[in-house]
Amino acid sequence: MSDYKVLFLDIDGTILRPDHTIQDSTRQAVLEVKEKGVEVFLATGRPLHEIADIATELDIHSFIGYNGAFAIYRDEVIVDEPLKADTVRKFTETASRHGHEMVLYTSEKNYYTSMEADVVKQFIDVFELKKNAIFGPEVIDEILGVTLMKLSKTDTTLYKVEDDIDFSQVNVSGLDHCYDVIRDSVNKGKAVAKLLDRLQIPKESAIAFGDGMNDKQLMQAVGEGFAMGNAHPDLFQYAKHRTTTVEDSGIYKGLQSLGLLN
């Protein structure tokens, strides 16, 4: 039996290649580590209602979504941390004032400030999002995550409405005007810590792979953190290891280096 008990995998740029496909080597890697008794989680900024196809394809049943605001181990909810309604209200007012757009995620749908804006259409297209609707005040208490769109780098300061909030540029080609809202108290790393506690697994027995700055805390929450070769350049300093790119069997080669694969 391996000393490693749990594996956390980011999706975009880590599991999924730019054309939204999964390499055979990645499928094989997930299959082999599961056969060794390793619990595999998808750990993503995406809403969980949009990743069912990937979960089915890889036969994965445990998840961290919304950059750590919601986490499920099998069917058990471990983390459920919506944003404060007042924060969401301030975001919508700021976006309206400055001509920005937003997508706000609940556990059921993706809500947009506009469905007509080109940046929104581009975002929906790139991530192949299906459960889309216009945002309204009736869901303001249910928002688990937010992505801001059409921002310049300095525009993020407009949204710093509480000390707990930071911003992570979306690490996908053509979407560098998009920023995920990350909370210091709610992120992938914090969710991992709660899950490891629930599963009684030491940090040293946990592995993670990621590519974006929303994976910074994820890299720090595990014993073996791997930044993909295509990762945001600022991520490498937080990861223990650097593997190859998502298009060059990065997950497989990383797990192989730990002795988990042949």
Coordinates of C-alpha atoms in Angstrom, one line a residue:
M1 CA 0.0 0.0 0.0
S2 CA 1.2 3.5 -0.8
D3 CA 1.9 6.1 1.8
Y4 CA -0.2 8.5 -0.2
K5 CA -3.9 8.5 0.6
V6 CA -5.5 11.4 -1.3
L7 CA -5.1 13.3 -4.6
F8 CA -6.5 16.7 -5.4
L9 CA -6.7 17.7 -9.1
D10 CA -7.5 21.0 -10.5
I11 CA -9.5 20.9 -13.8
D12 CA -8.8 23.6 -16.4
G13 CA -5.1 23.5 -17.5
T14 CA -4.5 20.5 -15.2
I15 CA -6.9 17.7 -16.2
L16 CA -8.4 19.5 -19.2
R17 CA -6.3 20.5 -22.2
P18 CA -7.1 23.7 -24.0
D19 CA -9.4 21.8 -26.4
H20 CA -11.4 20.5 -23.3
T21 CA -10.2 16.9 -23.8
I22 CA -8.4 14.6 -21.3
Q23 CA -5.2 12.9 -22.2
D24 CA -5.3 9.1 -22.0
S25 CA -2.3 9.2 -19.7
T26 CA -4.4 11.3 -17.2
R27 CA -7.2 8.8 -17.3
Q28 CA -4.7 6.0 -16.8
A29 CA -3.1 7.8 -13.9
V30 CA -6.4 8.4 -12.1
L31 CA -7.4 4.8 -12.6
E32 CA -4.1 3.4 -11.3
V33 CA -4.0 5.5 -8.1
K34 CA -7.6 4.7 -7.3
E35 CA -6.7 1.0 -7.6
K36 CA -4.0 1.7 -5.0
G37 CA -6.6 3.0 -2.6
V38 CA -6.0 6.7 -3.1
E39 CA -9.1 8.9 -2.8
V40 CA -9.3 11.4 -5.7
F41 CA -10.9 14.8 -5.5
L42 CA -11.6 17.3 -8.3
A43 CA -10.6 20.7 -6.8
T44 CA -11.7 23.5 -9.0
G45 CA -12.9 27.1 -9.3
R46 CA -15.8 25.8 -11.3
P47 CA -19.3 25.3 -10.0
L48 CA -19.9 21.7 -9.2
H49 CA -23.0 21.5 -11.4
E50 CA -20.8 22.0 -14.4
I51 CA -18.3 19.2 -13.9
A52 CA -20.5 16.1 -13.9
D53 CA -19.2 15.0 -17.3
I54 CA -15.6 15.1 -16.1
A55 CA -16.5 13.4 -12.8
T56 CA -18.3 10.6 -14.7
E57 CA -15.5 10.2 -17.2
L58 CA -12.9 9.8 -14.5
D59 CA -15.2 8.0 -12.0
I60 CA -14.6 10.6 -9.3
H61 CA -17.1 11.1 -6.5
S62 CA -15.5 13.8 -4.2
F63 CA -15.2 17.4 -5.0
I64 CA -14.0 20.9 -4.0
G65 CA -15.8 23.6 -6.0
Y66 CA -16.1 27.3 -6.2
N67 CA -12.4 27.8 -5.2
G68 CA -13.0 26.1 -1.9
A69 CA -16.4 27.5 -0.9
F70 CA -18.1 24.1 -1.2
A71 CA -16.7 20.6 -0.7
I72 CA -18.2 17.1 -0.8
Y73 CA -16.6 13.8 0.3
R74 CA -18.7 11.2 -1.5
D75 CA -22.2 12.4 -0.6
E76 CA -21.2 14.3 2.6
V77 CA -21.0 18.1 2.5
I78 CA -17.9 19.1 4.4
V79 CA -17.7 22.8 3.4
D80 CA -20.5 25.3 2.5
E81 CA -19.4 28.9 2.7
P82 CA -21.4 31.4 0.7
L83 CA -20.2 35.0 0.3
K84 CA -21.8 37.7 2.5
A85 CA -24.8 39.2 0.8
D86 CA -23.5 42.7 1.4
T87 CA -20.2 41.9 -0.4
V88 CA -22.1 40.5 -3.4
R89 CA -24.3 43.7 -3.4
K90 CA -21.2 45.9 -3.4
F91 CA -19.7 43.9 -6.2
T92 CA -22.8 44.3 -8.4
E93 CA -22.9 48.0 -7.8
T94 CA -19.2 48.4 -8.6
A95 CA -19.5 46.3 -11.8
S96 CA -22.5 48.3 -13.0
R97 CA -20.6 51.6 -12.3
H98 CA -17.5 50.6 -14.2
G99 CA -18.9 48.6 -17.1
H100 CA -17.6 45.3 -15.9
E101 CA -19.4 42.0 -16.0
M102 CA -19.7 39.1 -13.5
V103 CA -20.7 35.5 -13.2
L104 CA -21.9 34.6 -9.7
Y105 CA -22.2 30.9 -8.9
T106 CA -24.8 29.2 -6.7
S107 CA -24.9 25.4 -6.1
E108 CA -27.5 25.2 -8.9
K109 CA -26.7 27.8 -11.6
N110 CA -24.3 30.4 -13.0
Y111 CA -25.8 33.9 -12.8
Y112 CA -24.6 36.7 -15.0
T113 CA -24.9 40.5 -14.9
S114 CA -25.6 40.3 -18.6
M115 CA -26.1 37.5 -21.1
E116 CA -25.5 39.7 -24.1
A117 CA -22.0 41.1 -23.4
D118 CA -19.3 39.6 -25.7
V119 CA -17.0 38.8 -22.7
V120 CA -19.8 36.8 -21.1
K121 CA -20.5 34.8 -24.3
Q122 CA -16.8 34.2 -24.6
F123 CA -16.6 32.9 -21.0
I124 CA -19.6 30.6 -21.4
D125 CA -18.1 29.3 -24.6
V126 CA -14.6 28.7 -23.3
F127 CA -15.8 26.8 -20.2
E128 CA -18.8 25.2 -22.0
L129 CA -21.2 26.3 -19.2
K130 CA -24.7 25.1 -19.5
K131 CA -26.8 26.2 -16.5
N132 CA -26.9 29.9 -17.1
A133 CA -29.3 32.6 -16.0
I134 CA -29.5 36.4 -15.3
F135 CA -28.5 37.4 -11.8
G136 CA -31.2 38.8 -9.5
P137 CA -31.5 39.7 -5.8
E138 CA -33.4 36.5 -5.0
V139 CA -30.2 34.5 -5.0
I140 CA -27.9 37.0 -3.3
D141 CA -27.6 34.9 -0.1
E142 CA -26.6 31.8 -2.1
I143 CA -23.5 33.0 -4.0
L144 CA -20.6 30.6 -3.4
G145 CA -18.2 32.2 -5.9
V146 CA -17.7 35.1 -8.3
T147 CA -15.6 35.7 -11.4
L148 CA -15.2 39.3 -12.5
M149 CA -14.8 40.1 -16.2
K150 CA -13.5 42.8 -18.4
L151 CA -11.0 44.1 -15.8
S152 CA -7.6 45.6 -16.1
K153 CA -5.0 44.5 -13.5
T154 CA -5.6 47.7 -11.5
D155 CA -9.4 47.4 -11.6
T156 CA -9.3 44.6 -9.0
T157 CA -8.7 47.2 -6.3
L158 CA -12.2 48.5 -6.8
Y159 CA -13.6 45.2 -5.5
K160 CA -11.4 45.0 -2.4
V161 CA -14.5 45.6 -0.2
E162 CA -13.3 43.6 2.7
D163 CA -9.8 42.5 3.9
D164 CA -10.6 38.9 3.4
I165 CA -10.8 39.2 -0.4
D166 CA -8.1 38.7 -3.0
F167 CA -8.2 38.1 -6.8
S168 CA -6.8 35.4 -9.0
Q169 CA -6.3 36.0 -12.7
V170 CA -8.0 33.2 -14.7
N171 CA -5.1 31.1 -16.2
V172 CA -6.8 30.5 -19.6
S173 CA -5.7 32.0 -22.9
G174 CA -7.9 34.9 -23.9
L175 CA -9.5 35.3 -20.5
D176 CA -6.8 37.3 -18.7
H177 CA -9.3 40.0 -18.2
C178 CA -11.2 37.6 -15.8
Y179 CA -10.4 37.4 -12.1
D180 CA -11.8 34.8 -9.6
V181 CA -12.6 36.3 -6.2
I182 CA -10.7 34.3 -3.6
R183 CA -11.2 34.6 0.2
D184 CA -8.3 34.2 2.6
S185 CA -10.6 32.3 4.9
V186 CA -12.3 30.3 2.1
N187 CA -10.1 28.8 -0.6
K188 CA -9.0 25.4 -2.0
G189 CA -6.3 25.1 0.7
K190 CA -8.7 25.7 3.6
A191 CA -11.1 23.1 2.1
V192 CA -8.3 20.6 1.8
A193 CA -7.4 21.1 5.5
K194 CA -11.0 20.5 6.5
L195 CA -11.2 17.4 4.3
L196 CA -7.9 16.0 5.6
D197 CA -9.1 16.5 9.2
R198 CA -12.4 14.7 8.4
L199 CA -10.6 11.8 6.7
Q200 CA -7.9 11.7 9.3
I201 CA -5.2 11.9 6.7
P202 CA -1.9 13.7 7.4
K203 CA -0.8 16.5 5.1
E204 CA 2.2 14.4 4.1
S205 CA 0.0 11.8 2.6
A206 CA -1.8 14.3 0.3
I207 CA -0.9 15.2 -3.3
A208 CA -2.2 18.1 -5.4
F209 CA -1.8 19.3 -9.0
G210 CA -2.7 22.8 -10.2
D211 CA -1.9 25.6 -12.7
G212 CA -3.5 28.8 -11.6
M213 CA -3.0 31.3 -8.7
N214 CA -6.2 30.0 -7.2
D215 CA -4.1 26.9 -6.6
K216 CA -1.6 28.7 -4.4
Q217 CA -3.2 27.7 -1.1
L218 CA -3.8 24.2 -2.5
M219 CA -0.1 23.7 -3.1
Q220 CA 0.6 24.7 0.5
A221 CA -2.0 22.5 2.0
V222 CA -0.5 19.2 0.9
G223 CA 2.7 17.4 1.3
E224 CA 3.4 17.0 -2.4
G225 CA 2.2 20.0 -4.5
F226 CA 2.8 19.9 -8.3
A227 CA 2.6 23.0 -10.5
M228 CA 1.9 22.1 -14.1
G229 CA 4.5 23.1 -16.7
N230 CA 1.9 25.5 -18.1
A231 CA 1.1 27.1 -14.7
H232 CA 1.0 30.8 -14.0
P233 CA 4.6 31.8 -13.5
D234 CA 3.9 33.0 -10.0
L235 CA 2.6 29.6 -8.9
F236 CA 5.9 27.8 -9.1
Q237 CA 7.3 29.3 -5.9
Y238 CA 4.4 27.8 -3.9
A239 CA 4.7 24.3 -5.3
K240 CA 7.2 21.6 -4.1
H241 CA 7.4 20.2 -7.6
R242 CA 7.2 21.3 -11.2
T243 CA 5.8 18.7 -13.6
T244 CA 5.3 18.8 -17.4
T245 CA 2.4 20.6 -19.1
V246 CA -1.2 19.4 -19.3
E247 CA -0.5 18.4 -23.0
D248 CA 2.6 16.4 -22.0
S249 CA 1.2 14.0 -19.4
G250 CA 1.9 16.4 -16.5
I251 CA -0.3 14.5 -14.0
Y252 CA 1.0 11.1 -15.0
K253 CA 4.7 12.1 -14.9
G254 CA 4.2 13.8 -11.5
L255 CA 2.6 10.8 -9.9
Q256 CA 5.3 8.5 -11.6
S257 CA 8.0 10.6 -9.9
L258 CA 6.4 9.8 -6.5
G259 CA 6.5 6.1 -7.3
L260 CA 2.8 5.7 -7.6
L261 CA 2.8 4.7 -11.3
N262 CA 5.0 2.3 -13.2

